[in-house]
Amino acid sequence: MSNSEEARPDPVRETLSAAAYRLVTEQGVEALTVRRLAQEAGTSTMAVYSRFGSIGAVAAEVCERGFAEFGDALSAAGRTDEPLTDLMCQGLAYLQFATDHPLLYTLMFQYSSPEWAASQRKALLQHGNPTDSPMGRAAFGVMAETIRRVATPETDDAALLIRSGVAWSTVHGLAMLSIAGHLTGAHDLVARGALISLAVGGGTPREEAERALDAAMARMAGG
């Protein structure tokens, strides 16, 4: 097969990919079966297998699209000469993306569901995890670079990796608790406390962290 043939768009694959994304974002990963996908795309089950090989590969492609959109959301938070405010904006953008796209976000980070049959979970897990995803790594790189800008020059790579992992774990935990409905009525207060605590834990004075978060909230609100 020539390079031009390999690069040629496949309308059926594109239709299947779009239908899979729609199923996941509207109904959740439980709705993503070969038969249901073929029905939604107006094609055959054989077309799903010939283009993707398995339902896990379909879900992995939906995840890649999700991570691309996630990375765009983090980047859209902006870059200024105030890196701490930029980082707070990214934290807010992260939470907003997760709460705006709960079913997609859950697939991106959990890759399985108790409702899925064991064979479906196994097929999906064969396609890796978020940090194996090119778009996932790119999205996390956006946040990691901002954390590097906030850190002092003497902070080494190992410390930056730990700090990035702590930030990711904290904001992800907030996102999942919010999606599950456990922070109803308290989300904003808990998020504020968590983001400020992350900054303080990184060596920022509390008053400075509070000012940065207030500035970030104003920026994200368009103020």
Tab-separated table of C-alpha atoms in Angstrom:
chain	number	residue	atom	x	y	z
A	1	MET	CA	0.000	0.000	0.000
A	2	SER	CA	1.373	3.415	-0.962
A	3	ASN	CA	1.727	6.316	1.455
A	4	SER	CA	-1.014	8.186	-0.378
A	5	GLU	CA	-3.380	5.242	0.055
A	6	GLU	CA	-2.560	5.005	3.765
A	7	ALA	CA	-3.216	8.712	4.242
A	8	ARG	CA	-6.479	8.668	2.308
A	9	PRO	CA	-9.473	9.414	4.582
A	10	ASP	CA	-11.769	6.496	5.335
A	11	PRO	CA	-15.340	7.856	5.537
A	12	VAL	CA	-16.654	4.691	7.197
A	13	ARG	CA	-13.989	4.807	9.917
A	14	GLU	CA	-14.672	8.504	10.489
A	15	THR	CA	-18.409	7.830	10.764
A	16	LEU	CA	-17.801	5.013	13.242
A	17	SER	CA	-15.445	7.168	15.298
A	18	ALA	CA	-17.952	10.025	15.436
A	19	ALA	CA	-20.769	7.647	16.392
A	20	ALA	CA	-18.631	6.095	19.144
A	21	TYR	CA	-17.794	9.520	20.545
A	22	ARG	CA	-21.486	10.423	20.530
A	23	LEU	CA	-22.481	7.198	22.291
A	24	VAL	CA	-19.878	7.657	25.010
A	25	THR	CA	-20.563	11.342	25.649
A	26	GLU	CA	-24.343	10.935	25.658
A	27	GLN	CA	-24.850	7.499	27.223
A	28	GLY	CA	-21.546	6.333	28.653
A	29	VAL	CA	-19.130	3.541	27.844
A	30	GLU	CA	-21.770	0.913	28.676
A	31	ALA	CA	-23.543	1.836	25.434
A	32	LEU	CA	-20.438	1.184	23.355
A	33	THR	CA	-20.871	-2.281	21.858
A	34	VAL	CA	-20.028	-3.449	18.358
A	35	ARG	CA	-23.661	-4.047	17.483
A	36	ARG	CA	-24.857	-0.717	18.876
A	37	LEU	CA	-22.030	1.180	17.204
A	38	ALA	CA	-22.755	-0.386	13.825
A	39	GLN	CA	-26.411	0.509	14.221
A	40	GLU	CA	-25.643	4.127	15.141
A	41	ALA	CA	-23.221	4.488	12.235
A	42	GLY	CA	-25.564	2.824	9.742
A	43	THR	CA	-23.050	0.141	8.837
A	44	SER	CA	-22.242	-3.493	9.611
A	45	THR	CA	-20.511	-5.078	12.577
A	46	MET	CA	-17.895	-6.342	10.122
A	47	ALA	CA	-17.062	-2.715	9.297
A	48	VAL	CA	-16.276	-2.103	12.977
A	49	TYR	CA	-13.917	-5.075	13.139
A	50	SER	CA	-12.253	-4.375	9.797
A	51	ARG	CA	-11.536	-0.734	10.732
A	52	PHE	CA	-10.669	-1.130	14.418
A	53	GLY	CA	-10.231	-4.806	15.265
A	54	SER	CA	-12.021	-4.603	18.618
A	55	ILE	CA	-14.353	-2.446	20.667
A	56	GLY	CA	-11.377	-1.629	22.885
A	57	ALA	CA	-9.611	0.027	19.975
A	58	VAL	CA	-12.739	2.064	19.270
A	59	ALA	CA	-12.859	3.241	22.877
A	60	ALA	CA	-9.143	4.063	22.766
A	61	GLU	CA	-9.776	6.345	19.792
A	62	VAL	CA	-12.587	8.074	21.690
A	63	CYS	CA	-10.145	8.549	24.566
A	64	GLU	CA	-7.577	10.117	22.247
A	65	ARG	CA	-10.165	12.603	21.036
A	66	GLY	CA	-11.141	13.287	24.632
A	67	PHE	CA	-7.546	13.934	25.666
A	68	ALA	CA	-7.021	16.209	22.666
A	69	GLU	CA	-10.025	18.286	23.737
A	70	PHE	CA	-8.850	18.150	27.353
A	71	GLY	CA	-5.415	19.447	26.377
A	72	ASP	CA	-7.002	22.218	24.339
A	73	ALA	CA	-9.077	23.224	27.373
A	74	LEU	CA	-5.981	23.425	29.578
A	75	SER	CA	-4.067	25.417	26.964
A	76	ALA	CA	-7.004	27.773	26.473
A	77	ALA	CA	-6.690	28.774	30.132
A	78	GLY	CA	-3.904	31.041	28.897
A	79	ARG	CA	-0.245	31.839	29.474
A	80	THR	CA	0.761	35.144	31.026
A	81	ASP	CA	3.620	36.536	33.087
A	82	GLU	CA	1.772	35.320	36.211
A	83	PRO	CA	2.456	31.562	36.211
A	84	LEU	CA	0.681	30.852	39.504
A	85	THR	CA	-2.498	32.450	38.192
A	86	ASP	CA	-2.057	30.466	34.977
A	87	LEU	CA	-1.784	27.257	37.005
A	88	MET	CA	-4.911	28.111	38.982
A	89	CYS	CA	-6.710	28.734	35.683
A	90	GLN	CA	-5.636	25.317	34.469
A	91	GLY	CA	-6.940	23.733	37.658
A	92	LEU	CA	-10.295	25.420	37.151
A	93	ALA	CA	-10.322	24.472	33.455
A	94	TYR	CA	-9.549	20.869	34.392
A	95	LEU	CA	-12.506	20.701	36.767
A	96	GLN	CA	-14.777	22.431	34.268
A	97	PHE	CA	-13.886	19.968	31.514
A	98	ALA	CA	-14.559	16.993	33.778
A	99	THR	CA	-17.923	18.286	34.980
A	100	ASP	CA	-18.961	19.346	31.470
A	101	HIS	CA	-18.041	15.930	30.002
A	102	PRO	CA	-18.550	13.461	32.873
A	103	LEU	CA	-19.103	10.319	30.802
A	104	LEU	CA	-16.183	11.021	28.489
A	105	TYR	CA	-13.901	11.951	31.387
A	106	THR	CA	-14.803	8.763	33.229
A	107	LEU	CA	-13.878	6.675	30.188
A	108	MET	CA	-10.614	8.576	29.722
A	109	PHE	CA	-9.433	7.808	33.238
A	110	GLN	CA	-11.165	4.595	34.259
A	111	TYR	CA	-11.204	2.653	30.998
A	112	SER	CA	-13.810	0.232	32.324
A	113	SER	CA	-17.111	-0.057	34.112
A	114	PRO	CA	-18.658	-2.680	36.400
A	115	GLU	CA	-21.525	-2.932	33.907
A	116	TRP	CA	-19.205	-4.094	31.143
A	117	ALA	CA	-18.697	-7.812	30.640
A	118	ALA	CA	-15.293	-9.166	31.610
A	119	SER	CA	-14.383	-9.693	27.955
A	120	GLN	CA	-15.156	-6.052	27.154
A	121	ARG	CA	-13.101	-4.785	30.084
A	122	LYS	CA	-10.169	-6.972	29.049
A	123	ALA	CA	-10.314	-5.732	25.460
A	124	LEU	CA	-10.419	-2.124	26.566
A	125	LEU	CA	-7.606	-2.464	29.091
A	126	GLN	CA	-5.355	-3.924	26.405
A	127	HIS	CA	-5.206	-0.478	24.878
A	128	GLY	CA	-3.289	1.057	27.756
A	129	ASN	CA	-3.911	3.811	30.240
A	130	PRO	CA	-4.024	7.622	30.157
A	131	THR	CA	-0.274	8.058	30.461
A	132	ASP	CA	0.242	5.720	27.489
A	133	SER	CA	-1.920	7.995	25.357
A	134	PRO	CA	-0.031	10.462	23.118
A	135	MET	CA	-2.769	13.048	23.573
A	136	GLY	CA	-2.926	12.248	27.288
A	137	ARG	CA	0.784	12.850	27.719
A	138	ALA	CA	0.495	16.087	25.760
A	139	ALA	CA	-2.354	17.292	27.983
A	140	PHE	CA	-0.466	16.519	31.177
A	141	GLY	CA	2.570	18.213	29.679
A	142	VAL	CA	0.631	21.468	29.530
A	143	MET	CA	0.052	21.380	33.276
A	144	ALA	CA	3.554	20.107	34.063
A	145	GLU	CA	5.133	22.968	32.126
A	146	THR	CA	3.130	25.514	34.103
A	147	ILE	CA	4.170	23.841	37.356
A	148	ARG	CA	7.762	24.152	36.174
A	149	ARG	CA	7.225	27.890	35.605
A	150	VAL	CA	5.828	28.278	39.122
A	151	ALA	CA	8.671	26.361	40.773
A	152	THR	CA	11.917	27.924	41.909
A	153	PRO	CA	14.923	27.516	39.563
A	154	GLU	CA	16.639	25.083	41.919
A	155	THR	CA	13.701	22.639	41.877
A	156	ASP	CA	14.963	19.455	40.229
A	157	ASP	CA	13.114	17.205	37.783
A	158	ALA	CA	12.271	14.591	40.416
A	159	ALA	CA	10.636	17.187	42.652
A	160	LEU	CA	8.738	18.613	39.694
A	161	LEU	CA	7.470	15.155	38.772
A	162	ILE	CA	6.236	14.591	42.317
A	163	ARG	CA	4.598	18.005	42.430
A	164	SER	CA	2.880	17.389	39.097
A	165	GLY	CA	1.665	14.004	40.313
A	166	VAL	CA	0.263	15.496	43.507
A	167	ALA	CA	-1.516	18.248	41.569
A	168	TRP	CA	-2.946	15.799	39.048
A	169	SER	CA	-4.096	13.376	41.765
A	170	THR	CA	-5.760	16.128	43.777
A	171	VAL	CA	-7.647	17.728	40.921
A	172	HIS	CA	-8.605	14.352	39.455
A	173	GLY	CA	-9.972	13.282	42.829
A	174	LEU	CA	-12.044	16.448	43.012
A	175	ALA	CA	-13.327	15.843	39.505
A	176	MET	CA	-14.393	12.264	40.211
A	177	LEU	CA	-16.071	13.183	43.499
A	178	SER	CA	-17.950	15.945	41.733
A	179	ILE	CA	-19.026	13.666	38.878
A	180	ALA	CA	-20.279	11.113	41.415
A	181	GLY	CA	-22.339	13.810	43.138
A	182	HIS	CA	-20.449	13.711	46.429
A	183	LEU	CA	-19.630	17.437	46.416
A	184	THR	CA	-23.101	18.764	45.653
A	185	GLY	CA	-23.432	22.183	47.245
A	186	ALA	CA	-19.803	22.223	48.355
A	187	HIS	CA	-17.831	21.828	45.118
A	188	ASP	CA	-16.640	25.425	44.834
A	189	LEU	CA	-15.526	25.650	48.458
A	190	VAL	CA	-13.721	22.311	48.352
A	191	ALA	CA	-12.065	23.155	45.033
A	192	ARG	CA	-10.907	26.499	46.382
A	193	GLY	CA	-9.416	24.907	49.467
A	194	ALA	CA	-7.683	22.202	47.439
A	195	LEU	CA	-6.150	24.549	44.867
A	196	ILE	CA	-4.903	26.927	47.545
A	197	SER	CA	-3.487	24.039	49.584
A	198	LEU	CA	-1.618	22.737	46.530
A	199	ALA	CA	0.001	26.129	46.008
A	200	VAL	CA	0.862	26.515	49.685
A	201	GLY	CA	2.311	23.008	49.733
A	202	GLY	CA	4.562	24.064	46.878
A	203	GLY	CA	5.942	26.940	48.918
A	204	THR	CA	3.619	29.803	47.959
A	205	PRO	CA	2.425	32.037	50.830
A	206	ARG	CA	-1.292	31.534	51.474
A	207	GLU	CA	-2.201	35.167	50.774
A	208	GLU	CA	-0.442	35.016	47.412
A	209	ALA	CA	-2.183	31.751	46.557
A	210	GLU	CA	-5.577	33.235	47.418
A	211	ARG	CA	-4.910	36.288	45.246
A	212	ALA	CA	-3.821	34.080	42.359
A	213	LEU	CA	-6.968	31.968	42.603
A	214	ASP	CA	-9.196	35.048	42.749
A	215	ALA	CA	-7.450	36.404	39.648
A	216	ALA	CA	-7.857	33.053	37.909
A	217	MET	CA	-11.561	32.915	38.694
A	218	ALA	CA	-12.004	36.418	37.304
A	219	ARG	CA	-10.090	35.481	34.152
A	220	MET	CA	-12.083	32.296	33.597
A	221	ALA	CA	-15.311	34.219	34.098
A	222	GLY	CA	-14.219	36.716	31.474
A	223	GLY	CA	-13.600	39.491	33.989
